[in-house]
Short mmCIF file of C-alpha atoms in Angstrom, two decimals:
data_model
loop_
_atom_site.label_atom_id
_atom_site.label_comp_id
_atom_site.label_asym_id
_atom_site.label_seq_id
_atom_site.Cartn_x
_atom_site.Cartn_y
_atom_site.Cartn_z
CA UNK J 61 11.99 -10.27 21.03
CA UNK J 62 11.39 -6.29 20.65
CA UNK J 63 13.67 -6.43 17.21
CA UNK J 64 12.24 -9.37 16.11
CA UNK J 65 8.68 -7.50 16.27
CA UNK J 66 10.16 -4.75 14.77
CA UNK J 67 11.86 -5.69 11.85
CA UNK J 68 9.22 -8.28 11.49
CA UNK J 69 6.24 -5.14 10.95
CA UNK J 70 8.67 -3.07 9.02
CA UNK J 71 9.26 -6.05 5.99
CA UNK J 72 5.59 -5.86 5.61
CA UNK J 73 5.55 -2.08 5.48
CA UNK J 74 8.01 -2.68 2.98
CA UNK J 75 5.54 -4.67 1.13
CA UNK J 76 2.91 -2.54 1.70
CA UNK J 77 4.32 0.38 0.44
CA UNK J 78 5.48 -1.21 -2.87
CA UNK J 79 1.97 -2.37 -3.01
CA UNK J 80 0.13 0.81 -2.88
CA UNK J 81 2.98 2.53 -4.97
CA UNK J 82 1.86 -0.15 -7.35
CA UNK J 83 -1.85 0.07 -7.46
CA UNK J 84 -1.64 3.97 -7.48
CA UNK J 85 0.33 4.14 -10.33
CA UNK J 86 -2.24 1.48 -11.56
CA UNK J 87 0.57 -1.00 -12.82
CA UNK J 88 -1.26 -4.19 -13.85
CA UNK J 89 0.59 -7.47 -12.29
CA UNK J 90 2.82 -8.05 -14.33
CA UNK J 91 6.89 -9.39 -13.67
CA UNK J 92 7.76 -5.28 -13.50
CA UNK J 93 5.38 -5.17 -10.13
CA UNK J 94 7.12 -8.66 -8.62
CA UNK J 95 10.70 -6.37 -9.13
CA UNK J 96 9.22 -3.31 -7.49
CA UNK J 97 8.37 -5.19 -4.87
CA UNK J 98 11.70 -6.99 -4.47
CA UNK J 99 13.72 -3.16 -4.75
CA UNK J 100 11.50 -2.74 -1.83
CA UNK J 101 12.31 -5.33 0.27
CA UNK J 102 15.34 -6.11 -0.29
CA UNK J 103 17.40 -3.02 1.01
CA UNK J 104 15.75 -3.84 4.43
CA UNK J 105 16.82 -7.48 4.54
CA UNK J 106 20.45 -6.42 3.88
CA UNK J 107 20.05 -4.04 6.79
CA UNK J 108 18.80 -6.59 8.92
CA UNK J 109 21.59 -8.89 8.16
CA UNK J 110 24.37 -6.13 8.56
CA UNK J 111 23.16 -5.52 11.96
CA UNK J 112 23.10 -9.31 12.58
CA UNK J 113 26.47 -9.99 11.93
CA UNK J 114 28.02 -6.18 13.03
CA UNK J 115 25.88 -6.51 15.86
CA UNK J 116 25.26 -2.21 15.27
CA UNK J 117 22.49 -0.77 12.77
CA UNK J 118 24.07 2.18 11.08
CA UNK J 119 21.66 4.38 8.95
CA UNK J 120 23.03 7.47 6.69
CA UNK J 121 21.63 10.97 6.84
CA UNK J 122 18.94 10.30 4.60
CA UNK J 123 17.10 7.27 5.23
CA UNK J 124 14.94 5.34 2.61
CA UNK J 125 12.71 3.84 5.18
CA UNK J 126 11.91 7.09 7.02
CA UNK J 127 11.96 9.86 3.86
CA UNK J 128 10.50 6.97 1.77
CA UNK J 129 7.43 6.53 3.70
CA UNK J 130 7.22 10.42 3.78
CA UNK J 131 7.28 10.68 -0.07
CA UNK J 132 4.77 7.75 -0.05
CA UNK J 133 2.55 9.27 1.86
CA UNK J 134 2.84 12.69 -0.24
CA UNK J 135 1.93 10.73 -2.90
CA UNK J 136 -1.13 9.56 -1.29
CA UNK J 137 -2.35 12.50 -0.19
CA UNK J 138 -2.20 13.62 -4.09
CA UNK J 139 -3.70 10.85 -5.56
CA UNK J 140 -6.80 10.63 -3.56
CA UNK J 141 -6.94 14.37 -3.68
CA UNK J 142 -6.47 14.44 -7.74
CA UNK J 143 -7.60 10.98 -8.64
CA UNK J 144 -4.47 8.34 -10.28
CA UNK J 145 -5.73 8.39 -13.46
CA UNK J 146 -5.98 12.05 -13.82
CA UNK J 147 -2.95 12.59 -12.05
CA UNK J 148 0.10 9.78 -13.18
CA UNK J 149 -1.24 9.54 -16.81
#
């Protein structure tokens, strides 16, 4: 139950993430946000079902879930601190 919470929160950080890399770059919606959102997701459910049927979750040195939230999260810090438009145009 424990992984099933877990893995359950982290595909809608996944989202999330793609969402606010989207609105801070200030992408309109358009089919190129519907694809960043799947090249975020859909590393994670290939995870998922590599420990499902390995039965062992194997991550490499550097991890996009981990670093990626960490450059995320740089880039929020900028962006409020500069302003998007000012800053990614």
């Amino acid at each position: 139950m424990g992984m099933l919470f877990d893995h359950g929160v982290d595909a809608l950080v996944a989202l999330t993430n793609s969402h606010m890399l989207m609105r801070m770059f200030s992408m309109p919606p358009s089919p190129y946000g519907i694809f960043s959102q799947m090249v975020a997701a859909t590393p994670f459910y290939f995870v998922t079902l590599e420990q499902y049927y390995t039965g062992e979750m194997n991550f490499p040195a550097i991890n996009g879930v981990e670093e990626g939230s960490i450059v995320i999260l740089a880039c929020s810090i900028v962006t409020g601190w500069i302003g998007n438009v000012k800053f990614w145009t």
